[in-house]
Amino acid sequence: MTKITPKTTPIYQTSVFTFEDLNELELYFEQPGQQYMYTRYGNPNSDELAEEVNKLEEGAGAVVTSSGMSAILTAVLAYSQAGDHVLCAEEIYGGSAALLSQELTRMGITVTYVPSEELYSLDSHVHSNTKLLLAETMSNPLLQVVNLERLAEETKRVGIKLVVDNTFASPVITKPLSLGADMVIHSVTKYLSGHSDVTAGVVVAGTADASERVKQIMRVYGLNLSPFESWLAARGLKTLKLRMRQHSINALAIAEFLERHPKVKQVWYPGLQQHPQHKLARLQGCGLFGGMLSFRLEDNEEAVNRFMRALEHIPFAPSLAGVSTSISHPLRTSHRSLSPEQQQKLGITIGVIRLSVGIEETVDLLADLAQALEEV
Ligand SMILES: Cc1ncc(COP(=O)(O)O)c(C=O)c1O
């Protein structure tokens, strides 16, 4: 028979694997990891993706999931159950807040949101049943940078786990486990896959025990990622380092341009000197600040609409972190489910626009933004 040795992993688009006989089946149970049985329990494509992300995050084991949301669910369930209490940084992706406040509370897991200024002194928020704190390395959408080393010291001191959503930073910029976090999650939908064609998540555990637990949750709740999506994401991941560098170069140039523009009231980008955590971002991010930034036009719906309509090459698409630039509107999309008071408190007003800067030529992006701002 012709010897077939593909350079890249083929797609194992199968829901089940076959066995020769009962002896071979017994080997599957006796020697875990040697064979596959059923794709929900494990598949070569999802395992490859999990292993690659695990290496990048320097974890003890990882599991990929059907979305970033199911990764967050897996991480929270790994450390808590009915009757427990979790803490969550107040500046967090709206979907994470909805999962905690609207769904997990119904299952008996209560949540308290911790304002950013209180993140490093948790005594007044921690109860005897508090199990974990969920925070983002760089918050969505206002790019607040969390000092993960300090936060890990504080969560250890009060005896709870630290779960970090590292979606905005990616492991190229920050590796939370090496700074003391217990678990890392990503919406793989974003930078890790990078091409706006996959919905996926990953949970990376800091210990072998936690890794076994998240794998168990993924299998039993059926949160697995399909072979094809795993393959696409693993393919995207190969260029992550290159992409992150270009995203960061472009975003810094655009942030500096917007900062000087008379129609722009405010810019949030950790690479700018005036950003409140600029020094921390520089240290924690190896000199790269990522591809996400937000800015505020006047707080007027028509001004926002005019700007969006005038952009010729940058679409309004409510996601982020793809190779091509897009804008989003946090108030009406990602943070829609927050109460008006929460939105107001976080500073997410009608004029705030989030820009996911791609890897195109910097001059082309600047030209499109400049002409659209003229229309505001
Ligand atoms: C920071 C962050 N975490 C998690 C998620 C959820 O990921 P997914 O949409 O892949 O479920 C998102 C989605 O935008 C996000 O921005």
CSV table of N, CA and C in Angstrom, one decimal, residues 142-143 252 254-261 264-282 289 293-296:
chain,number,residue,atom,x,y,z
A,142,LEU,N,-12.9,48.6,27.5
A,142,LEU,CA,-12.1,49.8,27.8
A,142,LEU,C,-10.6,49.5,28.1
A,143,LEU,N,-10.2,48.3,27.9
A,143,LEU,CA,-8.7,48.0,27.9
A,143,LEU,C,-8.0,48.3,29.2
A,252,LEU,N,-1.1,50.7,17.7
A,252,LEU,CA,-0.4,51.8,18.3
A,252,LEU,C,-0.5,53.0,17.4
A,254,ILE,N,-2.7,53.7,15.1
A,254,ILE,CA,-4.0,54.3,15.0
A,254,ILE,C,-4.4,55.0,16.3
A,255,ALA,N,-4.0,54.4,17.5
A,255,ALA,CA,-4.3,55.1,18.8
A,255,ALA,C,-3.7,56.4,18.8
A,256,GLU,N,-2.4,56.6,18.3
A,256,GLU,CA,-1.7,57.9,18.4
A,256,GLU,C,-2.4,58.9,17.4
A,257,PHE,N,-2.9,58.4,16.3
A,257,PHE,CA,-3.6,59.2,15.3
A,257,PHE,C,-4.9,59.7,16.0
A,258,LEU,N,-5.7,58.8,16.6
A,258,LEU,CA,-7.0,59.1,17.1
A,258,LEU,C,-6.9,60.1,18.3
A,259,GLU,N,-5.8,59.9,19.1
A,259,GLU,CA,-5.6,60.7,20.2
A,259,GLU,C,-5.4,62.2,19.8
A,260,ARG,N,-4.9,62.4,18.7
A,260,ARG,CA,-4.6,63.8,18.2
A,260,ARG,C,-5.8,64.4,17.4
A,261,HIS,N,-6.8,63.5,17.1
A,261,HIS,CA,-7.9,64.0,16.2
A,261,HIS,C,-8.9,64.8,16.9
A,264,VAL,N,-12.3,63.2,18.1
A,264,VAL,CA,-12.2,62.1,19.1
A,264,VAL,C,-12.0,62.6,20.5
A,265,LYS,N,-13.0,62.3,21.4
A,265,LYS,CA,-13.0,62.8,22.7
A,265,LYS,C,-12.1,62.1,23.6
A,266,GLN,N,-11.9,60.8,23.4
A,266,GLN,CA,-11.1,59.9,24.3
A,266,GLN,C,-10.7,58.7,23.6
A,267,VAL,N,-9.5,58.2,24.0
A,267,VAL,CA,-9.0,56.9,23.4
A,267,VAL,C,-8.5,56.0,24.5
A,268,TRP,N,-8.9,54.8,24.5
A,268,TRP,CA,-8.4,53.8,25.4
A,268,TRP,C,-7.5,52.8,24.7
A,269,TYR,N,-6.2,52.9,25.0
A,269,TYR,CA,-5.3,51.9,24.4
A,269,TYR,C,-4.1,51.8,25.3
A,270,PRO,N,-3.7,50.6,25.8
A,270,PRO,CA,-2.7,50.5,26.8
A,270,PRO,C,-1.3,50.9,26.3
A,271,GLY,N,-1.1,51.1,25.0
A,271,GLY,CA,0.2,51.5,24.5
A,271,GLY,C,0.4,53.0,24.5
A,272,LEU,N,-0.7,53.7,24.8
A,272,LEU,CA,-0.5,55.2,24.9
A,272,LEU,C,0.0,55.6,26.3
A,273,GLN,N,0.9,56.6,26.3
A,273,GLN,CA,1.6,57.0,27.6
A,273,GLN,C,0.5,57.4,28.6
A,274,GLN,N,-0.6,58.0,28.1
A,274,GLN,CA,-1.6,58.5,29.1
A,274,GLN,C,-2.5,57.5,29.6
A,275,HIS,N,-2.4,56.2,29.1
A,275,HIS,CA,-3.2,55.1,29.6
A,275,HIS,C,-2.9,54.9,31.1
A,276,PRO,N,-3.9,54.7,32.0
A,276,PRO,CA,-3.5,54.6,33.4
A,276,PRO,C,-2.6,53.4,33.8
A,277,GLN,N,-2.7,52.4,33.0
A,277,GLN,CA,-1.8,51.2,33.3
A,277,GLN,C,-0.7,51.0,32.2
A,278,HIS,N,-0.3,52.1,31.6
A,278,HIS,CA,0.7,52.0,30.5
A,278,HIS,C,1.9,51.2,30.9
A,279,LYS,N,2.5,51.6,32.1
A,279,LYS,CA,3.8,51.0,32.5
A,279,LYS,C,3.6,49.5,32.8
A,280,LEU,N,2.5,49.2,33.5
A,280,LEU,CA,2.2,47.8,33.8
A,280,LEU,C,2.0,47.0,32.5
A,281,ALA,N,1.2,47.6,31.6
A,281,ALA,CA,1.0,46.9,30.3
A,281,ALA,C,2.3,46.7,29.5
A,282,ARG,N,3.2,47.6,29.6
A,282,ARG,CA,4.5,47.4,29.0
A,282,ARG,C,5.3,46.2,29.6
A,289,PHE,N,1.1,45.7,22.9
A,289,PHE,CA,-0.1,46.1,23.6
A,289,PHE,C,-1.4,45.6,23.0
A,293,LEU,N,-8.6,48.5,20.7
A,293,LEU,CA,-8.6,49.9,21.3
A,293,LEU,C,-10.1,50.4,21.2
A,294,SER,N,-10.4,51.3,22.1
A,294,SER,CA,-11.7,51.9,22.0
A,294,SER,C,-11.5,53.4,22.0
A,295,PHE,N,-12.5,54.1,21.4
A,295,PHE,CA,-12.4,55.6,21.4
A,295,PHE,C,-13.9,56.1,21.4
A,296,ARG,N,-14.0,57.4,21.8
A,296,ARG,CA,-15.3,58.0,22.0
A,296,ARG,C,-15.4,59.2,21.1
